[in-house]
Amino acid sequence: MSESSTPVTAEHFRYIAAHTQPEDPFLAELKREASAAGIPAIWISPEQASLMQILLKLCKAREVIEVGTLAGYSAIAMARALPDGGRVRTVELSDKHADFAERWIARSDVADRIEVHRGSGADVLPTFADASADAAFLDADKENYALYLDQTRRTIRPGGLIMVDNAFAFGQLFDEHPTDPETPAVRCFNEYISQATWVQSIIVPLGDGCWVGVKS
Ligand code: DHB
Ligand code: MG
């Protein structure tokens, strides 16, 4: 630990949550309905959504790429941080998740700012043009995170914002015998991004750990 760091505890997390603007009723309802539809409750926290909105506003993002739509929660949250005419292209492999997300995106206040692209990140990201985005959020299968990061390097502009979910591997980062099969892939990715020289990045300890980076 660096000097003058305060170890972040569960109490700090609760305190941060209590000092973040509450989630709006629409997104709260989306989560209830997604759970009722059998979609896993692995969306980002309101605190992480707020951080991501602040970063998107700071870099004046208009074009965002997301890998892993799930129920559409993060796509809607990010789209709300964009100016009129902004766009989130979000990639989703599961038709069930894409169907749900499209229904809720259509009902949202940012329906005109979000496109759902069906397929795997490995297939869809190569169809996006070079330097066609200002920011990217990676939150899909962890085994392919390095591939998604390489595609992000190509598809975002210099100075673009990179955000990657689950740096803490679902809370199992330091477990000797992690039960989640994706934990080794997260550890591997954490080494990969931290050694990349084209991006300055840091893990922000919100949610399950969120990499935040800027492309040089
Ligand atoms: C899982 C995936 C996520 O992206 C996340 O934020 C939490 C959990 C999972 O695959 O279990
Ligand atoms: Mg995630």
PDB file of C-alpha atoms and ligand atoms in Angstrom:
ATOM      1  CA  MET A   1       0.000   0.000   0.000  1.00  0.00           C
ATOM      2  CA  SER A   2       1.229   3.510  -0.770  1.00  0.00           C
ATOM      3  CA  GLU A   3       1.706   5.941   2.019  1.00  0.00           C
ATOM      4  CA  SER A   4      -1.351   7.939   3.027  1.00  0.00           C
ATOM      5  CA  SER A   5      -3.810   5.390   1.678  1.00  0.00           C
ATOM      6  CA  THR A   6      -6.844   4.380   3.711  1.00  0.00           C
ATOM      7  CA  PRO A   7      -7.801   0.718   3.251  1.00  0.00           C
ATOM      8  CA  VAL A   8     -11.288   0.683   1.746  1.00  0.00           C
ATOM      9  CA  THR A   9     -13.688  -1.329   3.892  1.00  0.00           C
ATOM     10  CA  ALA A  10     -17.290  -2.413   3.517  1.00  0.00           C
ATOM     11  CA  GLU A  11     -18.169   0.573   5.701  1.00  0.00           C
ATOM     12  CA  HIS A  12     -16.521   2.923   3.225  1.00  0.00           C
ATOM     13  CA  PHE A  13     -18.468   1.297   0.391  1.00  0.00           C
ATOM     14  CA  ARG A  14     -21.722   1.857   2.279  1.00  0.00           C
ATOM     15  CA  TYR A  15     -20.696   5.441   2.999  1.00  0.00           C
ATOM     16  CA  ILE A  16     -19.881   6.064  -0.659  1.00  0.00           C
ATOM     17  CA  ALA A  17     -23.246   4.583  -1.668  1.00  0.00           C
ATOM     18  CA  ALA A  18     -25.035   6.770   0.873  1.00  0.00           C
ATOM     19  CA  HIS A  19     -23.339   9.840  -0.635  1.00  0.00           C
ATOM     20  CA  THR A  20     -24.105   9.031  -4.266  1.00  0.00           C
ATOM     21  CA  GLN A  21     -27.215  10.398  -5.924  1.00  0.00           C
ATOM     22  CA  PRO A  22     -29.918   7.737  -5.689  1.00  0.00           C
ATOM     23  CA  GLU A  23     -30.688   5.597  -8.686  1.00  0.00           C
ATOM     24  CA  ASP A  24     -33.770   6.724 -10.579  1.00  0.00           C
ATOM     25  CA  PRO A  25     -36.966   4.624 -10.386  1.00  0.00           C
ATOM     26  CA  PHE A  26     -36.638   3.544 -14.048  1.00  0.00           C
ATOM     27  CA  LEU A  27     -33.263   1.850 -13.547  1.00  0.00           C
ATOM     28  CA  ALA A  28     -34.422   0.352 -10.248  1.00  0.00           C
ATOM     29  CA  GLU A  29     -37.437  -1.138 -12.046  1.00  0.00           C
ATOM     30  CA  LEU A  30     -35.230  -2.391 -14.891  1.00  0.00           C
ATOM     31  CA  LYS A  31     -33.167  -4.355 -12.351  1.00  0.00           C
ATOM     32  CA  ARG A  32     -36.250  -5.838 -10.669  1.00  0.00           C
ATOM     33  CA  GLU A  33     -37.700  -6.916 -14.021  1.00  0.00           C
ATOM     34  CA  ALA A  34     -34.364  -8.280 -15.228  1.00  0.00           C
ATOM     35  CA  SER A  35     -34.065 -10.416 -12.101  1.00  0.00           C
ATOM     36  CA  ALA A  36     -37.646 -11.614 -12.561  1.00  0.00           C
ATOM     37  CA  ALA A  37     -36.733 -12.578 -16.147  1.00  0.00           C
ATOM     38  CA  GLY A  38     -33.839 -14.698 -14.878  1.00  0.00           C
ATOM     39  CA  ILE A  39     -31.045 -12.369 -15.967  1.00  0.00           C
ATOM     40  CA  PRO A  40     -28.130 -12.587 -13.498  1.00  0.00           C
ATOM     41  CA  ALA A  41     -27.870  -9.604 -11.156  1.00  0.00           C
ATOM     42  CA  ILE A  42     -24.335  -8.659 -12.197  1.00  0.00           C
ATOM     43  CA  TRP A  43     -24.959  -5.092 -13.414  1.00  0.00           C
ATOM     44  CA  ILE A  44     -22.739  -2.260 -12.193  1.00  0.00           C
ATOM     45  CA  SER A  45     -23.506  -0.427  -8.956  1.00  0.00           C
ATOM     46  CA  PRO A  46     -25.047   3.066  -8.963  1.00  0.00           C
ATOM     47  CA  GLU A  47     -21.734   4.380  -7.559  1.00  0.00           C
ATOM     48  CA  GLN A  48     -19.785   2.937 -10.478  1.00  0.00           C
ATOM     49  CA  ALA A  49     -22.397   4.271 -12.899  1.00  0.00           C
ATOM     50  CA  SER A  50     -21.930   7.728 -11.416  1.00  0.00           C
ATOM     51  CA  LEU A  51     -18.134   7.535 -11.748  1.00  0.00           C
ATOM     52  CA  MET A  52     -18.478   6.433 -15.371  1.00  0.00           C
ATOM     53  CA  GLN A  53     -20.903   9.271 -16.142  1.00  0.00           C
ATOM     54  CA  ILE A  54     -18.503  11.809 -14.616  1.00  0.00           C
ATOM     55  CA  LEU A  55     -15.582  10.464 -16.666  1.00  0.00           C
ATOM     56  CA  LEU A  56     -17.629  10.436 -19.879  1.00  0.00           C
ATOM     57  CA  LYS A  57     -18.672  14.041 -19.282  1.00  0.00           C
ATOM     58  CA  LEU A  58     -15.094  15.100 -18.499  1.00  0.00           C
ATOM     59  CA  CYS A  59     -13.762  13.666 -21.763  1.00  0.00           C
ATOM     60  CA  LYS A  60     -16.787  15.095 -23.620  1.00  0.00           C
ATOM     61  CA  ALA A  61     -17.555  11.679 -25.061  1.00  0.00           C
ATOM     62  CA  ARG A  62     -20.065  11.471 -27.917  1.00  0.00           C
ATOM     63  CA  GLU A  63     -19.354   7.924 -29.112  1.00  0.00           C
ATOM     64  CA  VAL A  64     -19.096   5.017 -26.674  1.00  0.00           C
ATOM     65  CA  ILE A  65     -18.521   1.306 -27.280  1.00  0.00           C
ATOM     66  CA  GLU A  66     -19.645  -1.250 -24.709  1.00  0.00           C
ATOM     67  CA  VAL A  67     -18.951  -4.987 -24.682  1.00  0.00           C
ATOM     68  CA  GLY A  68     -21.525  -6.872 -22.602  1.00  0.00           C
ATOM     69  CA  THR A  69     -24.963  -5.218 -22.650  1.00  0.00           C
ATOM     70  CA  LEU A  70     -26.597  -7.611 -20.161  1.00  0.00           C
ATOM     71  CA  ALA A  71     -29.905  -5.885 -19.255  1.00  0.00           C
ATOM     72  CA  GLY A  72     -28.967  -2.464 -20.634  1.00  0.00           C
ATOM     73  CA  TYR A  73     -28.360  -0.801 -17.271  1.00  0.00           C
ATOM     74  CA  SER A  74     -24.861   0.520 -18.004  1.00  0.00           C
ATOM     75  CA  ALA A  75     -25.683   1.435 -21.612  1.00  0.00           C
ATOM     76  CA  ILE A  76     -28.591   3.589 -20.435  1.00  0.00           C
ATOM     77  CA  ALA A  77     -26.505   5.122 -17.649  1.00  0.00           C
ATOM     78  CA  MET A  78     -23.662   5.950 -20.062  1.00  0.00           C
ATOM     79  CA  ALA A  79     -26.006   7.288 -22.761  1.00  0.00           C
ATOM     80  CA  ARG A  80     -27.379   9.762 -20.235  1.00  0.00           C
ATOM     81  CA  ALA A  81     -23.897  11.282 -19.885  1.00  0.00           C
ATOM     82  CA  LEU A  82     -23.644  12.012 -23.626  1.00  0.00           C
ATOM     83  CA  PRO A  83     -24.742  15.148 -25.472  1.00  0.00           C
ATOM     84  CA  ASP A  84     -27.636  15.110 -27.955  1.00  0.00           C
ATOM     85  CA  GLY A  85     -26.552  13.090 -30.976  1.00  0.00           C
ATOM     86  CA  GLY A  86     -24.290  10.923 -28.836  1.00  0.00           C
ATOM     87  CA  ARG A  87     -24.322   7.165 -29.304  1.00  0.00           C
ATOM     88  CA  VAL A  88     -23.567   4.004 -27.354  1.00  0.00           C
ATOM     89  CA  ARG A  89     -22.863   0.944 -29.500  1.00  0.00           C
ATOM     90  CA  THR A  90     -23.312  -1.982 -27.141  1.00  0.00           C
ATOM     91  CA  VAL A  91     -22.387  -5.564 -28.030  1.00  0.00           C
ATOM     92  CA  GLU A  92     -24.298  -8.542 -26.613  1.00  0.00           C
ATOM     93  CA  LEU A  93     -23.861 -12.253 -27.321  1.00  0.00           C
ATOM     94  CA  SER A  94     -27.028 -13.523 -25.628  1.00  0.00           C
ATOM     95  CA  ASP A  95     -30.247 -13.004 -27.605  1.00  0.00           C
ATOM     96  CA  LYS A  96     -32.233 -13.226 -24.370  1.00  0.00           C
ATOM     97  CA  HIS A  97     -30.233 -10.392 -22.836  1.00  0.00           C
ATOM     98  CA  ALA A  98     -30.269  -8.349 -26.052  1.00  0.00           C
ATOM     99  CA  ASP A  99     -34.073  -8.747 -26.347  1.00  0.00           C
ATOM    100  CA  PHE A 100     -34.588  -7.577 -22.774  1.00  0.00           C
ATOM    101  CA  ALA A 101     -32.139  -4.676 -23.136  1.00  0.00           C
ATOM    102  CA  GLU A 102     -33.706  -3.493 -26.405  1.00  0.00           C
ATOM    103  CA  ARG A 103     -37.183  -3.440 -24.807  1.00  0.00           C
ATOM    104  CA  TRP A 104     -35.977  -1.360 -21.888  1.00  0.00           C
ATOM    105  CA  ILE A 105     -33.777   0.898 -23.993  1.00  0.00           C
ATOM    106  CA  ALA A 106     -36.825   1.632 -26.181  1.00  0.00           C
ATOM    107  CA  ARG A 107     -38.762   2.693 -23.059  1.00  0.00           C
ATOM    108  CA  SER A 108     -35.884   4.817 -21.713  1.00  0.00           C
ATOM    109  CA  ASP A 109     -35.180   8.530 -22.150  1.00  0.00           C
ATOM    110  CA  VAL A 110     -32.095   7.717 -24.275  1.00  0.00           C
ATOM    111  CA  ALA A 111     -33.580   5.278 -26.779  1.00  0.00           C
ATOM    112  CA  ASP A 112     -32.225   7.316 -29.704  1.00  0.00           C
ATOM    113  CA  ARG A 113     -28.669   7.112 -28.353  1.00  0.00           C
ATOM    114  CA  ILE A 114     -28.198   3.342 -28.021  1.00  0.00           C
ATOM    115  CA  GLU A 115     -27.645   0.620 -30.645  1.00  0.00           C
ATOM    116  CA  VAL A 116     -27.520  -3.033 -29.587  1.00  0.00           C
ATOM    117  CA  HIS A 117     -25.167  -5.083 -31.773  1.00  0.00           C
ATOM    118  CA  ARG A 118     -25.784  -8.820 -31.492  1.00  0.00           C
ATOM    119  CA  GLY A 119     -22.858 -11.215 -31.521  1.00  0.00           C
ATOM    120  CA  SER A 120     -19.601 -11.819 -29.735  1.00  0.00           C
ATOM    121  CA  GLY A 121     -17.169  -9.021 -29.102  1.00  0.00           C
ATOM    122  CA  ALA A 122     -14.627 -10.978 -31.130  1.00  0.00           C
ATOM    123  CA  ASP A 123     -16.937 -10.841 -34.167  1.00  0.00           C
ATOM    124  CA  VAL A 124     -18.551  -7.413 -33.746  1.00  0.00           C
ATOM    125  CA  LEU A 125     -15.690  -5.169 -32.567  1.00  0.00           C
ATOM    126  CA  PRO A 126     -13.667  -5.679 -35.780  1.00  0.00           C
ATOM    127  CA  THR A 127     -16.632  -4.188 -37.712  1.00  0.00           C
ATOM    128  CA  PHE A 128     -16.261  -0.845 -35.869  1.00  0.00           C
ATOM    129  CA  ALA A 129     -14.035   1.700 -37.611  1.00  0.00           C
ATOM    130  CA  ASP A 130     -10.659   2.859 -36.337  1.00  0.00           C
ATOM    131  CA  ALA A 131     -10.802   5.818 -33.922  1.00  0.00           C
ATOM    132  CA  SER A 132     -14.612   5.937 -34.178  1.00  0.00           C
ATOM    133  CA  ALA A 133     -15.239   6.198 -30.434  1.00  0.00           C
ATOM    134  CA  ASP A 134     -14.284   8.444 -27.537  1.00  0.00           C
ATOM    135  CA  ALA A 135     -14.687   5.835 -24.828  1.00  0.00           C
ATOM    136  CA  ALA A 136     -15.190   2.134 -24.221  1.00  0.00           C
ATOM    137  CA  PHE A 137     -16.537   0.010 -21.380  1.00  0.00           C
ATOM    138  CA  LEU A 138     -15.590  -3.677 -21.262  1.00  0.00           C
ATOM    139  CA  ASP A 139     -17.827  -5.887 -19.117  1.00  0.00           C
ATOM    140  CA  ALA A 140     -18.173  -9.271 -20.838  1.00  0.00           C
ATOM    141  CA  ASP A 141     -16.414 -12.672 -20.827  1.00  0.00           C
ATOM    142  CA  LYS A 142     -13.131 -12.186 -19.027  1.00  0.00           C
ATOM    143  CA  GLU A 143     -11.172 -14.717 -21.145  1.00  0.00           C
ATOM    144  CA  ASN A 144     -11.444 -12.312 -24.077  1.00  0.00           C
ATOM    145  CA  TYR A 145     -10.657  -9.090 -22.201  1.00  0.00           C
ATOM    146  CA  ALA A 146      -7.162  -8.812 -23.744  1.00  0.00           C
ATOM    147  CA  LEU A 147      -8.646  -9.170 -27.224  1.00  0.00           C
ATOM    148  CA  TYR A 148     -11.292  -6.552 -26.399  1.00  0.00           C
ATOM    149  CA  LEU A 149      -8.603  -4.217 -25.078  1.00  0.00           C
ATOM    150  CA  ASP A 150      -6.618  -4.590 -28.307  1.00  0.00           C
ATOM    151  CA  GLN A 151      -9.760  -3.745 -30.294  1.00  0.00           C
ATOM    152  CA  THR A 152     -10.419  -0.804 -27.964  1.00  0.00           C
ATOM    153  CA  ARG A 153      -6.939   0.520 -28.668  1.00  0.00           C
ATOM    154  CA  ARG A 154      -7.853   0.560 -32.366  1.00  0.00           C
ATOM    155  CA  THR A 155     -11.432   1.848 -32.100  1.00  0.00           C
ATOM    156  CA  ILE A 156     -10.988   4.742 -29.685  1.00  0.00           C
ATOM    157  CA  ARG A 157      -9.247   8.005 -30.427  1.00  0.00           C
ATOM    158  CA  PRO A 158      -6.021   9.168 -28.777  1.00  0.00           C
ATOM    159  CA  GLY A 159      -6.993  10.578 -25.394  1.00  0.00           C
ATOM    160  CA  GLY A 160      -9.988   8.235 -25.320  1.00  0.00           C
ATOM    161  CA  LEU A 161     -11.345   6.757 -22.104  1.00  0.00           C
ATOM    162  CA  ILE A 162     -11.149   3.049 -21.289  1.00  0.00           C
ATOM    163  CA  MET A 163     -13.160   1.469 -18.483  1.00  0.00           C
ATOM    164  CA  VAL A 164     -13.056  -2.245 -17.652  1.00  0.00           C
ATOM    165  CA  ASP A 165     -15.226  -3.960 -15.047  1.00  0.00           C
ATOM    166  CA  ASN A 166     -14.359  -6.645 -12.496  1.00  0.00           C
ATOM    167  CA  ALA A 167     -10.688  -5.993 -11.717  1.00  0.00           C
ATOM    168  CA  PHE A 168     -11.393  -7.588  -8.310  1.00  0.00           C
ATOM    169  CA  ALA A 169     -12.603 -10.836  -9.935  1.00  0.00           C
ATOM    170  CA  PHE A 170     -16.001 -10.982  -8.239  1.00  0.00           C
ATOM    171  CA  GLY A 171     -14.294 -10.518  -4.875  1.00  0.00           C
ATOM    172  CA  GLN A 172     -12.075 -13.581  -5.464  1.00  0.00           C
ATOM    173  CA  LEU A 173      -8.902 -11.824  -6.649  1.00  0.00           C
ATOM    174  CA  PHE A 174      -6.807 -13.062  -3.699  1.00  0.00           C
ATOM    175  CA  ASP A 175      -8.538 -16.421  -3.145  1.00  0.00           C
ATOM    176  CA  GLU A 176      -6.190 -19.395  -3.265  1.00  0.00           C
ATOM    177  CA  HIS A 177      -8.938 -21.604  -4.672  1.00  0.00           C
ATOM    178  CA  PRO A 178     -11.392 -19.288  -6.437  1.00  0.00           C
ATOM    179  CA  THR A 179     -14.749 -20.857  -7.288  1.00  0.00           C
ATOM    180  CA  ASP A 180     -15.373 -18.596 -10.272  1.00  0.00           C
ATOM    181  CA  PRO A 181     -13.715 -20.073 -13.368  1.00  0.00           C
ATOM    182  CA  GLU A 182     -13.071 -16.584 -14.765  1.00  0.00           C
ATOM    183  CA  THR A 183     -10.849 -15.484 -11.864  1.00  0.00           C
ATOM    184  CA  PRO A 184      -7.550 -16.566 -13.516  1.00  0.00           C
ATOM    185  CA  ALA A 185      -8.526 -14.654 -16.664  1.00  0.00           C
ATOM    186  CA  VAL A 186      -9.121 -11.498 -14.622  1.00  0.00           C
ATOM    187  CA  ARG A 187      -5.721 -11.854 -12.931  1.00  0.00           C
ATOM    188  CA  CYS A 188      -4.100 -12.353 -16.311  1.00  0.00           C
ATOM    189  CA  PHE A 189      -5.852  -9.305 -17.764  1.00  0.00           C
ATOM    190  CA  ASN A 190      -4.856  -7.146 -14.790  1.00  0.00           C
ATOM    191  CA  GLU A 191      -1.212  -7.928 -15.598  1.00  0.00           C
ATOM    192  CA  TYR A 192      -1.804  -7.322 -19.305  1.00  0.00           C
ATOM    193  CA  ILE A 193      -3.329  -3.852 -18.986  1.00  0.00           C
ATOM    194  CA  SER A 194      -0.953  -2.736 -16.250  1.00  0.00           C
ATOM    195  CA  GLN A 195       1.998  -3.530 -18.510  1.00  0.00           C
ATOM    196  CA  ALA A 196       0.561  -1.883 -21.630  1.00  0.00           C
ATOM    197  CA  THR A 197       2.545   1.241 -22.487  1.00  0.00           C
ATOM    198  CA  TRP A 198      -0.103   2.856 -24.707  1.00  0.00           C
ATOM    199  CA  VAL A 199      -2.605   3.333 -21.900  1.00  0.00           C
ATOM    200  CA  GLN A 200      -2.271   4.967 -18.500  1.00  0.00           C
ATOM    201  CA  SER A 201      -4.603   3.051 -16.226  1.00  0.00           C
ATOM    202  CA  ILE A 202      -5.559   2.542 -12.603  1.00  0.00           C
ATOM    203  CA  ILE A 203      -7.995   0.335 -10.715  1.00  0.00           C
ATOM    204  CA  VAL A 204     -10.649   2.392  -8.979  1.00  0.00           C
ATOM    205  CA  PRO A 205     -11.993   0.434  -5.987  1.00  0.00           C
ATOM    206  CA  LEU A 206     -15.687   0.928  -6.681  1.00  0.00           C
ATOM    207  CA  GLY A 207     -18.080  -1.929  -7.324  1.00  0.00           C
ATOM    208  CA  ASP A 208     -15.989  -5.012  -8.161  1.00  0.00           C
ATOM    209  CA  GLY A 209     -13.006  -2.850  -9.123  1.00  0.00           C
ATOM    210  CA  CYS A 210     -13.096  -0.727 -12.272  1.00  0.00           C
ATOM    211  CA  TRP A 211     -10.063  -0.127 -14.468  1.00  0.00           C
ATOM    212  CA  VAL A 212      -9.985   3.449 -15.710  1.00  0.00           C
ATOM    213  CA  GLY A 213      -7.510   4.330 -18.424  1.00  0.00           C
ATOM    214  CA  VAL A 214      -6.669   6.890 -21.025  1.00  0.00           C
ATOM    215  CA  LYS A 215      -5.173   6.045 -24.408  1.00  0.00           C
ATOM    216  CA  SER A 216      -2.023   8.000 -25.178  1.00  0.00           C
TER     217      SER A 216
HETATM  218  C1  DHB B   1     -19.847 -11.684 -13.293  1.00  0.00           C
HETATM  219  C2  DHB B   1     -19.590 -10.893 -14.394  1.00  0.00           C
HETATM  220  C3  DHB B   1     -19.572  -9.535 -14.255  1.00  0.00           C
HETATM  221  O1  DHB B   1     -19.301  -8.727 -15.308  1.00  0.00           O
HETATM  222  C4  DHB B   1     -19.797  -8.928 -13.031  1.00  0.00           C
HETATM  223  O2  DHB B   1     -19.769  -7.578 -12.958  1.00  0.00           O
HETATM  224  C5  DHB B   1     -20.059  -9.709 -11.919  1.00  0.00           C
HETATM  225  C6  DHB B   1     -20.079 -11.095 -12.051  1.00  0.00           C
HETATM  226  C7  DHB B   1     -19.866 -13.154 -13.448  1.00  0.00           C
HETATM  227  O3  DHB B   1     -19.642 -13.624 -14.575  1.00  0.00           O
HETATM  228  O4  DHB B   1     -20.106 -13.852 -12.471  1.00  0.00           O
HETATM  229 MG    MG B   2     -19.064  -6.737 -14.707  1.00  0.00          MG
END
